[in-house]
Amino acid sequence: MLAYRQGNAGAFETLYARHKGPLFRFVLRAVKERALAEELYQEIWMRVIESRGRYAVQARFTTWLYTVAHNRLADHWRKRGLKLVDAAEADDPPAPRGFEPEARAEGRQALQRLAAALAALPSAQREAFLLHEEAGMTVGEIAAATGATEEAAKSRLRYAFAKLREVLDDG
Amino acid sequence: MAETDRDDRVTQAYRALGGEEPPRALDATILAASRHRPARWRVPLSIAAVLVLAVGVTLRMLPPKPDAESVALAPQVIQTPRPAAPVAEVARAKADKAPAAPAPAQPAAARAPAALQSARRAETRAPAAPGSVQQTDTLAVEGAPRSAPAVAAPAAADAALREAANRAAEQEAAQPDAVAGAAAEPQVRDAAAASPAPSVLSAAKLPEPARTPEAWLERIAELRKQGREREAQESLAEFKKRYPDYKIPEALTR
């Protein structure tokens, strides 16, 4: 990112190639709508490009990138009258029909249940889980990216894993 | 099974859900945006353009400076000599009513105060330019005695009047003798000499044209012939004061 800030366009291409898949999946599984996910995904990268002049090394680039993504998603939920919560909310939008993740041959049903369970997680827990799985972030980094305390981030992650384990165990 | 293992199962199951990727068109859009960088010189150029525009507008809004010609002309316009009607009229009225005023060579305290004040007012209305002062002084001192001292304004009078009076005296010394006029002339000359403001006086407004001593004596003789003895005597007295060294014919001195 520092190289990109100094004018090296190739440095951005390297960053983009490394983070485009995880970030896209993070956004996709957070909003559950592909068209909306693509729109938000593009906006997140535009913010990264526009912020290159102000970028300062305070944490890993991954933490900074997902902080931007978190803020954009929070803006999205705010416009819809929603907010990231720990507990399951009645107004948490359910996954739309037709949202079916790609499934492997073995355990297709289990995977489908897992996908449904992931979509059903409270948004804060789902976010913590996705940051852990897609971005490889630690509890501290999750806390920094989401603006939460480490205890809150740890709790959200634990509950997310617990619920997903139940689904797999029930399978 | 340890919780860590169970977490690994969740992770593996999650990975099995598939790795969605963004569409290629979206990749291209984002990469193209990353390559677009505004030229570094654009911002400073924009700032410079705004500054130039602001300065230009400000300068256009400022009132225009008067050019040198209009400034130079203005005093001349103001200083155009004005007719000395008020002073001449006052002097003429005095000549009609009162006896001869003290000679112009007398100290300032003997000057007609009204004439001095009128001259001062006239000077205030139209301040004198050096050139016009010289010219007017030349007219004013015609008929004045050669050796007449400089006209002196009162100590409390305007400094400009004193200076102009001094210049008038210098002119007197350099000028040839002027012909004395009738009884009204001393009055007018007194007023003119006491009022060095050239704007007050003009040659066209002097009650009588400038006369030589000989013409003045002829005038005195004429007054006697007309039986205007008193006027003749007053005029003769004035003449003697103006020209103390002039040899007056015996016929006129009786």
PDB file of N, CA, C and O in Angstrom, chain A residues 110-171:
ATOM      1  N   ALA A 110     -25.506 -30.821   4.432  1.00  0.00           N
ATOM      2  CA  ALA A 110     -24.859 -30.231   5.599  1.00  0.00           C
ATOM      3  C   ALA A 110     -24.340 -28.837   5.258  1.00  0.00           C
ATOM      4  O   ALA A 110     -24.420 -27.912   6.065  1.00  0.00           O
ATOM      5  N   LEU A 111     -23.818 -28.746   4.098  1.00  0.00           N
ATOM      6  CA  LEU A 111     -23.312 -27.439   3.700  1.00  0.00           C
ATOM      7  C   LEU A 111     -24.430 -26.422   3.539  1.00  0.00           C
ATOM      8  O   LEU A 111     -24.267 -25.245   3.891  1.00  0.00           O
ATOM      9  N   GLN A 112     -25.489 -26.923   3.032  1.00  0.00           N
ATOM     10  CA  GLN A 112     -26.620 -26.022   2.888  1.00  0.00           C
ATOM     11  C   GLN A 112     -27.120 -25.557   4.252  1.00  0.00           C
ATOM     12  O   GLN A 112     -27.465 -24.386   4.441  1.00  0.00           O
ATOM     13  N   ARG A 113     -27.138 -26.488   5.178  1.00  0.00           N
ATOM     14  CA  ARG A 113     -27.550 -26.108   6.528  1.00  0.00           C
ATOM     15  C   ARG A 113     -26.553 -25.120   7.122  1.00  0.00           C
ATOM     16  O   ARG A 113     -26.934 -24.174   7.822  1.00  0.00           O
ATOM     17  N   LEU A 114     -25.295 -25.332   6.853  1.00  0.00           N
ATOM     18  CA  LEU A 114     -24.261 -24.429   7.376  1.00  0.00           C
ATOM     19  C   LEU A 114     -24.437 -23.022   6.782  1.00  0.00           C
ATOM     20  O   LEU A 114     -24.328 -22.018   7.480  1.00  0.00           O
ATOM     21  N   ALA A 115     -24.685 -22.989   5.505  1.00  0.00           N
ATOM     22  CA  ALA A 115     -24.887 -21.700   4.844  1.00  0.00           C
ATOM     23  C   ALA A 115     -26.093 -20.985   5.426  1.00  0.00           C
ATOM     24  O   ALA A 115     -26.064 -19.771   5.664  1.00  0.00           O
ATOM     25  N   ALA A 116     -27.152 -21.769   5.644  1.00  0.00           N
ATOM     26  CA  ALA A 116     -28.344 -21.162   6.219  1.00  0.00           C
ATOM     27  C   ALA A 116     -28.087 -20.690   7.630  1.00  0.00           C
ATOM     28  O   ALA A 116     -28.539 -19.608   8.046  1.00  0.00           O
ATOM     29  N   ALA A 117     -27.364 -21.497   8.388  1.00  0.00           N
ATOM     30  CA  ALA A 117     -27.040 -21.100   9.763  1.00  0.00           C
ATOM     31  C   ALA A 117     -26.163 -19.860   9.778  1.00  0.00           C
ATOM     32  O   ALA A 117     -26.316 -18.987  10.628  1.00  0.00           O
ATOM     33  N   LEU A 118     -25.232 -19.801   8.850  1.00  0.00           N
ATOM     34  CA  LEU A 118     -24.364 -18.609   8.786  1.00  0.00           C
ATOM     35  C   LEU A 118     -25.191 -17.365   8.476  1.00  0.00           C
ATOM     36  O   LEU A 118     -24.981 -16.309   9.070  1.00  0.00           O
ATOM     37  N   ALA A 119     -26.100 -17.497   7.567  1.00  0.00           N
ATOM     38  CA  ALA A 119     -26.965 -16.366   7.212  1.00  0.00           C
ATOM     39  C   ALA A 119     -27.863 -15.968   8.372  1.00  0.00           C
ATOM     40  O   ALA A 119     -28.270 -14.808   8.481  1.00  0.00           O
ATOM     41  N   ALA A 120     -28.155 -16.949   9.219  1.00  0.00           N
ATOM     42  CA  ALA A 120     -29.064 -16.672  10.329  1.00  0.00           C
ATOM     43  C   ALA A 120     -28.346 -16.098  11.534  1.00  0.00           C
ATOM     44  O   ALA A 120     -28.996 -15.680  12.499  1.00  0.00           O
ATOM     45  N   LEU A 121     -27.040 -16.109  11.525  1.00  0.00           N
ATOM     46  CA  LEU A 121     -26.314 -15.557  12.670  1.00  0.00           C
ATOM     47  C   LEU A 121     -26.604 -14.068  12.829  1.00  0.00           C
ATOM     48  O   LEU A 121     -26.819 -13.372  11.827  1.00  0.00           O
ATOM     49  N   PRO A 122     -26.560 -13.575  14.070  1.00  0.00           N
ATOM     50  CA  PRO A 122     -26.629 -12.124  14.249  1.00  0.00           C
ATOM     51  C   PRO A 122     -25.489 -11.463  13.468  1.00  0.00           C
ATOM     52  O   PRO A 122     -24.391 -12.023  13.361  1.00  0.00           O
ATOM     53  N   SER A 123     -25.768 -10.313  12.970  1.00  0.00           N
ATOM     54  CA  SER A 123     -24.819  -9.661  12.059  1.00  0.00           C
ATOM     55  C   SER A 123     -23.448  -9.464  12.687  1.00  0.00           C
ATOM     56  O   SER A 123     -22.421  -9.640  12.008  1.00  0.00           O
ATOM     57  N   ALA A 124     -23.395  -9.106  13.966  1.00  0.00           N
ATOM     58  CA  ALA A 124     -22.098  -8.883  14.607  1.00  0.00           C
ATOM     59  C   ALA A 124     -21.326 -10.194  14.713  1.00  0.00           C
ATOM     60  O   ALA A 124     -20.113 -10.235  14.492  1.00  0.00           O
ATOM     61  N   GLN A 125     -22.020 -11.290  15.037  1.00  0.00           N
ATOM     62  CA  GLN A 125     -21.354 -12.579  15.143  1.00  0.00           C
ATOM     63  C   GLN A 125     -20.924 -13.073  13.759  1.00  0.00           C
ATOM     64  O   GLN A 125     -19.840 -13.625  13.608  1.00  0.00           O
ATOM     65  N   ARG A 126     -21.801 -12.866  12.803  1.00  0.00           N
ATOM     66  CA  ARG A 126     -21.445 -13.297  11.451  1.00  0.00           C
ATOM     67  C   ARG A 126     -20.225 -12.538  10.961  1.00  0.00           C
ATOM     68  O   ARG A 126     -19.321 -13.111  10.343  1.00  0.00           O
ATOM     69  N   GLU A 127     -20.199 -11.281  11.237  1.00  0.00           N
ATOM     70  CA  GLU A 127     -19.063 -10.468  10.807  1.00  0.00           C
ATOM     71  C   GLU A 127     -17.778 -10.970  11.463  1.00  0.00           C
ATOM     72  O   GLU A 127     -16.736 -11.096  10.809  1.00  0.00           O
ATOM     73  N   ALA A 128     -17.836 -11.200  12.763  1.00  0.00           N
ATOM     74  CA  ALA A 128     -16.652 -11.685  13.466  1.00  0.00           C
ATOM     75  C   ALA A 128     -16.184 -13.016  12.860  1.00  0.00           C
ATOM     76  O   ALA A 128     -14.979 -13.234  12.655  1.00  0.00           O
ATOM     77  N   PHE A 129     -17.145 -13.906  12.588  1.00  0.00           N
ATOM     78  CA  PHE A 129     -16.788 -15.202  12.001  1.00  0.00           C
ATOM     79  C   PHE A 129     -16.150 -15.012  10.623  1.00  0.00           C
ATOM     80  O   PHE A 129     -15.128 -15.629  10.328  1.00  0.00           O
ATOM     81  N   LEU A 130     -16.731 -14.172   9.782  1.00  0.00           N
ATOM     82  CA  LEU A 130     -16.214 -13.968   8.427  1.00  0.00           C
ATOM     83  C   LEU A 130     -14.842 -13.307   8.455  1.00  0.00           C
ATOM     84  O   LEU A 130     -13.966 -13.645   7.646  1.00  0.00           O
ATOM     85  N   LEU A 131     -14.641 -12.378   9.374  1.00  0.00           N
ATOM     86  CA  LEU A 131     -13.324 -11.751   9.470  1.00  0.00           C
ATOM     87  C   LEU A 131     -12.270 -12.776   9.896  1.00  0.00           C
ATOM     88  O   LEU A 131     -11.119 -12.747   9.441  1.00  0.00           O
ATOM     89  N   HIS A 132     -12.692 -13.687  10.731  1.00  0.00           N
ATOM     90  CA  HIS A 132     -11.757 -14.718  11.169  1.00  0.00           C
ATOM     91  C   HIS A 132     -11.455 -15.669  10.022  1.00  0.00           C
ATOM     92  O   HIS A 132     -10.290 -16.040   9.798  1.00  0.00           O
ATOM     93  N   GLU A 133     -12.489 -16.070   9.301  1.00  0.00           N
ATOM     94  CA  GLU A 133     -12.313 -17.093   8.276  1.00  0.00           C
ATOM     95  C   GLU A 133     -11.780 -16.526   6.964  1.00  0.00           C
ATOM     96  O   GLU A 133     -10.897 -17.107   6.359  1.00  0.00           O
ATOM     97  N   GLU A 134     -12.307 -15.428   6.523  1.00  0.00           N
ATOM     98  CA  GLU A 134     -11.908 -14.898   5.212  1.00  0.00           C
ATOM     99  C   GLU A 134     -10.637 -14.071   5.299  1.00  0.00           C
ATOM    100  O   GLU A 134      -9.758 -14.181   4.440  1.00  0.00           O
ATOM    101  N   ALA A 135     -10.499 -13.220   6.313  1.00  0.00           N
ATOM    102  CA  ALA A 135      -9.344 -12.333   6.414  1.00  0.00           C
ATOM    103  C   ALA A 135      -8.242 -12.897   7.298  1.00  0.00           C
ATOM    104  O   ALA A 135      -7.151 -12.311   7.359  1.00  0.00           O
ATOM    105  N   GLY A 136      -8.557 -13.981   7.999  1.00  0.00           N
ATOM    106  CA  GLY A 136      -7.538 -14.565   8.875  1.00  0.00           C
ATOM    107  C   GLY A 136      -7.158 -13.668  10.023  1.00  0.00           C
ATOM    108  O   GLY A 136      -6.016 -13.675  10.481  1.00  0.00           O
ATOM    109  N   MET A 137      -8.098 -12.893  10.509  1.00  0.00           N
ATOM    110  CA  MET A 137      -7.785 -11.934  11.568  1.00  0.00           C
ATOM    111  C   MET A 137      -7.903 -12.564  12.937  1.00  0.00           C
ATOM    112  O   MET A 137      -8.747 -13.444  13.174  1.00  0.00           O
ATOM    113  N   THR A 138      -7.058 -12.083  13.833  1.00  0.00           N
ATOM    114  CA  THR A 138      -7.110 -12.517  15.226  1.00  0.00           C
ATOM    115  C   THR A 138      -8.210 -11.774  15.966  1.00  0.00           C
ATOM    116  O   THR A 138      -8.822 -10.867  15.421  1.00  0.00           O
ATOM    117  N   VAL A 139      -8.431 -12.152  17.203  1.00  0.00           N
ATOM    118  CA  VAL A 139      -9.466 -11.495  18.007  1.00  0.00           C
ATOM    119  C   VAL A 139      -9.155 -10.008  18.152  1.00  0.00           C
ATOM    120  O   VAL A 139     -10.044  -9.153  18.036  1.00  0.00           O
ATOM    121  N   GLY A 140      -7.881  -9.684  18.396  1.00  0.00           N
ATOM    122  CA  GLY A 140      -7.497  -8.282  18.544  1.00  0.00           C
ATOM    123  C   GLY A 140      -7.728  -7.493  17.283  1.00  0.00           C
ATOM    124  O   GLY A 140      -8.195  -6.351  17.317  1.00  0.00           O
ATOM    125  N   GLU A 141      -7.385  -8.091  16.142  1.00  0.00           N
ATOM    126  CA  GLU A 141      -7.589  -7.405  14.868  1.00  0.00           C
ATOM    127  C   GLU A 141      -9.065  -7.253  14.555  1.00  0.00           C
ATOM    128  O   GLU A 141      -9.496  -6.243  13.990  1.00  0.00           O
ATOM    129  N   ILE A 142      -9.855  -8.261  14.908  1.00  0.00           N
ATOM    130  CA  ILE A 142     -11.303  -8.159  14.710  1.00  0.00           C
ATOM    131  C   ILE A 142     -11.851  -7.011  15.554  1.00  0.00           C
ATOM    132  O   ILE A 142     -12.703  -6.236  15.096  1.00  0.00           O
ATOM    133  N   ALA A 143     -11.386  -6.912  16.767  1.00  0.00           N
ATOM    134  CA  ALA A 143     -11.837  -5.831  17.649  1.00  0.00           C
ATOM    135  C   ALA A 143     -11.472  -4.471  17.051  1.00  0.00           C
ATOM    136  O   ALA A 143     -12.279  -3.541  17.052  1.00  0.00           O
ATOM    137  N   ALA A 144     -10.258  -4.344  16.521  1.00  0.00           N
ATOM    138  CA  ALA A 144      -9.812  -3.077  15.954  1.00  0.00           C
ATOM    139  C   ALA A 144     -10.616  -2.720  14.709  1.00  0.00           C
ATOM    140  O   ALA A 144     -10.986  -1.557  14.514  1.00  0.00           O
ATOM    141  N   ALA A 145     -10.891  -3.688  13.886  1.00  0.00           N
ATOM    142  CA  ALA A 145     -11.607  -3.419  12.629  1.00  0.00           C
ATOM    143  C   ALA A 145     -13.063  -3.058  12.866  1.00  0.00           C
ATOM    144  O   ALA A 145     -13.648  -2.279  12.128  1.00  0.00           O
ATOM    145  N   THR A 146     -13.656  -3.642  13.896  1.00  0.00           N
ATOM    146  CA  THR A 146     -15.080  -3.423  14.134  1.00  0.00           C
ATOM    147  C   THR A 146     -15.341  -2.353  15.189  1.00  0.00           C
ATOM    148  O   THR A 146     -16.493  -2.031  15.464  1.00  0.00           O
ATOM    149  N   GLY A 147     -14.294  -1.886  15.818  1.00  0.00           N
ATOM    150  CA  GLY A 147     -14.494  -0.857  16.837  1.00  0.00           C
ATOM    151  C   GLY A 147     -15.043  -1.419  18.121  1.00  0.00           C
ATOM    152  O   GLY A 147     -15.664  -0.689  18.896  1.00  0.00           O
ATOM    153  N   ALA A 148     -14.843  -2.695  18.354  1.00  0.00           N
ATOM    154  CA  ALA A 148     -15.347  -3.324  19.575  1.00  0.00           C
ATOM    155  C   ALA A 148     -14.175  -3.629  20.492  1.00  0.00           C
ATOM    156  O   ALA A 148     -13.002  -3.551  20.115  1.00  0.00           O
ATOM    157  N   THR A 149     -14.501  -4.017  21.695  1.00  0.00           N
ATOM    158  CA  THR A 149     -13.457  -4.443  22.621  1.00  0.00           C
ATOM    159  C   THR A 149     -13.041  -5.862  22.266  1.00  0.00           C
ATOM    160  O   THR A 149     -13.767  -6.604  21.582  1.00  0.00           O
ATOM    161  N   GLU A 150     -11.895  -6.237  22.755  1.00  0.00           N
ATOM    162  CA  GLU A 150     -11.440  -7.596  22.490  1.00  0.00           C
ATOM    163  C   GLU A 150     -12.358  -8.607  23.113  1.00  0.00           C
ATOM    164  O   GLU A 150     -12.584  -9.697  22.560  1.00  0.00           O
ATOM    165  N   GLU A 151     -12.905  -8.324  24.291  1.00  0.00           N
ATOM    166  CA  GLU A 151     -13.825  -9.235  24.951  1.00  0.00           C
ATOM    167  C   GLU A 151     -15.080  -9.432  24.116  1.00  0.00           C
ATOM    168  O   GLU A 151     -15.555 -10.573  23.957  1.00  0.00           O
ATOM    169  N   ALA A 152     -15.589  -8.336  23.583  1.00  0.00           N
ATOM    170  CA  ALA A 152     -16.789  -8.425  22.748  1.00  0.00           C
ATOM    171  C   ALA A 152     -16.480  -9.204  21.477  1.00  0.00           C
ATOM    172  O   ALA A 152     -17.280 -10.069  21.062  1.00  0.00           O
ATOM    173  N   ALA A 153     -15.350  -8.940  20.851  1.00  0.00           N
ATOM    174  CA  ALA A 153     -14.979  -9.654  19.637  1.00  0.00           C
ATOM    175  C   ALA A 153     -14.802 -11.142  19.917  1.00  0.00           C
ATOM    176  O   ALA A 153     -15.243 -12.006  19.142  1.00  0.00           O
ATOM    177  N   LYS A 154     -14.166 -11.452  21.028  1.00  0.00           N
ATOM    178  CA  LYS A 154     -13.962 -12.854  21.401  1.00  0.00           C
ATOM    179  C   LYS A 154     -15.292 -13.556  21.649  1.00  0.00           C
ATOM    180  O   LYS A 154     -15.506 -14.708  21.230  1.00  0.00           O
ATOM    181  N   SER A 155     -16.191 -12.880  22.320  1.00  0.00           N
ATOM    182  CA  SER A 155     -17.496 -13.450  22.628  1.00  0.00           C
ATOM    183  C   SER A 155     -18.296 -13.712  21.352  1.00  0.00           C
ATOM    184  O   SER A 155     -18.914 -14.781  21.197  1.00  0.00           O
ATOM    185  N   ARG A 156     -18.277 -12.740  20.465  1.00  0.00           N
ATOM    186  CA  ARG A 156     -19.017 -12.895  19.209  1.00  0.00           C
ATOM    187  C   ARG A 156     -18.484 -14.076  18.410  1.00  0.00           C
ATOM    188  O   ARG A 156     -19.248 -14.881  17.855  1.00  0.00           O
ATOM    189  N   LEU A 157     -17.206 -14.216  18.380  1.00  0.00           N
ATOM    190  CA  LEU A 157     -16.585 -15.295  17.608  1.00  0.00           C
ATOM    191  C   LEU A 157     -16.919 -16.654  18.210  1.00  0.00           C
ATOM    192  O   LEU A 157     -17.233 -17.625  17.507  1.00  0.00           O
ATOM    193  N   ARG A 158     -16.868 -16.694  19.544  1.00  0.00           N
ATOM    194  CA  ARG A 158     -17.171 -17.955  20.215  1.00  0.00           C
ATOM    195  C   ARG A 158     -18.610 -18.385  19.937  1.00  0.00           C
ATOM    196  O   ARG A 158     -18.870 -19.552  19.625  1.00  0.00           O
ATOM    197  N   TYR A 159     -19.541 -17.485  20.071  1.00  0.00           N
ATOM    198  CA  TYR A 159     -20.949 -17.817  19.857  1.00  0.00           C
ATOM    199  C   TYR A 159     -21.203 -18.238  18.413  1.00  0.00           C
ATOM    200  O   TYR A 159     -21.988 -19.155  18.147  1.00  0.00           O
ATOM    201  N   ALA A 160     -20.529 -17.563  17.460  1.00  0.00           N
ATOM    202  CA  ALA A 160     -20.696 -17.916  16.050  1.00  0.00           C
ATOM    203  C   ALA A 160     -20.231 -19.334  15.786  1.00  0.00           C
ATOM    204  O   ALA A 160     -20.925 -20.143  15.141  1.00  0.00           O
ATOM    205  N   PHE A 161     -19.054 -19.655  16.282  1.00  0.00           N
ATOM    206  CA  PHE A 161     -18.558 -21.015  16.082  1.00  0.00           C
ATOM    207  C   PHE A 161     -19.470 -22.038  16.759  1.00  0.00           C
ATOM    208  O   PHE A 161     -19.706 -23.134  16.242  1.00  0.00           O
ATOM    209  N   ALA A 162     -19.958 -21.673  17.922  1.00  0.00           N
ATOM    210  CA  ALA A 162     -20.797 -22.610  18.667  1.00  0.00           C
ATOM    211  C   ALA A 162     -22.054 -22.962  17.878  1.00  0.00           C
ATOM    212  O   ALA A 162     -22.447 -24.140  17.780  1.00  0.00           O
ATOM    213  N   LYS A 163     -22.681 -21.980  17.300  1.00  0.00           N
ATOM    214  CA  LYS A 163     -23.915 -22.219  16.563  1.00  0.00           C
ATOM    215  C   LYS A 163     -23.655 -23.006  15.289  1.00  0.00           C
ATOM    216  O   LYS A 163     -24.441 -23.896  14.900  1.00  0.00           O
ATOM    217  N   LEU A 164     -22.590 -22.743  14.648  1.00  0.00           N
ATOM    218  CA  LEU A 164     -22.276 -23.460  13.416  1.00  0.00           C
ATOM    219  C   LEU A 164     -21.885 -24.900  13.732  1.00  0.00           C
ATOM    220  O   LEU A 164     -22.174 -25.838  12.973  1.00  0.00           O
ATOM    221  N   ARG A 165     -21.253 -25.082  14.876  1.00  0.00           N
ATOM    222  CA  ARG A 165     -20.915 -26.446  15.284  1.00  0.00           C
ATOM    223  C   ARG A 165     -22.181 -27.254  15.535  1.00  0.00           C
ATOM    224  O   ARG A 165     -22.285 -28.425  15.165  1.00  0.00           O
ATOM    225  N   GLU A 166     -23.147 -26.647  16.138  1.00  0.00           N
ATOM    226  CA  GLU A 166     -24.399 -27.326  16.407  1.00  0.00           C
ATOM    227  C   GLU A 166     -25.040 -27.824  15.119  1.00  0.00           C
ATOM    228  O   GLU A 166     -25.564 -28.952  15.064  1.00  0.00           O
ATOM    229  N   VAL A 167     -24.990 -26.949  14.109  1.00  0.00           N
ATOM    230  CA  VAL A 167     -25.591 -27.324  12.827  1.00  0.00           C
ATOM    231  C   VAL A 167     -24.859 -28.515  12.236  1.00  0.00           C
ATOM    232  O   VAL A 167     -25.478 -29.472  11.724  1.00  0.00           O
ATOM    233  N   LEU A 168     -23.561 -28.516  12.320  1.00  0.00           N
ATOM    234  CA  LEU A 168     -22.791 -29.608  11.769  1.00  0.00           C
ATOM    235  C   LEU A 168     -22.983 -30.876  12.592  1.00  0.00           C
ATOM    236  O   LEU A 168     -23.054 -31.990  12.038  1.00  0.00           O
ATOM    237  N   ASP A 169     -23.114 -30.712  13.896  1.00  0.00           N
ATOM    238  CA  ASP A 169     -23.295 -31.868  14.754  1.00  0.00           C
ATOM    239  C   ASP A 169     -24.680 -32.484  14.528  1.00  0.00           C
ATOM    240  O   ASP A 169     -24.833 -33.711  14.588  1.00  0.00           O
ATOM    241  N   ASP A 170     -25.621 -31.624  14.251  1.00  0.00           N
ATOM    242  CA  ASP A 170     -26.965 -32.110  14.024  1.00  0.00           C
ATOM    243  C   ASP A 170     -27.064 -32.848  12.693  1.00  0.00           C
ATOM    244  O   ASP A 170     -27.966 -33.665  12.501  1.00  0.00           O
ATOM    245  N   GLY A 171     -26.152 -32.467  11.778  1.00  0.00           N
ATOM    246  CA  GLY A 171     -26.176 -33.050  10.428  1.00  0.00           C
ATOM    247  C   GLY A 171     -26.156 -34.551  10.508  1.00  0.00           C
ATOM    248  O   GLY A 171     -26.726 -35.227   9.707  1.00  0.00           O
TER     249      GLY A 171
END
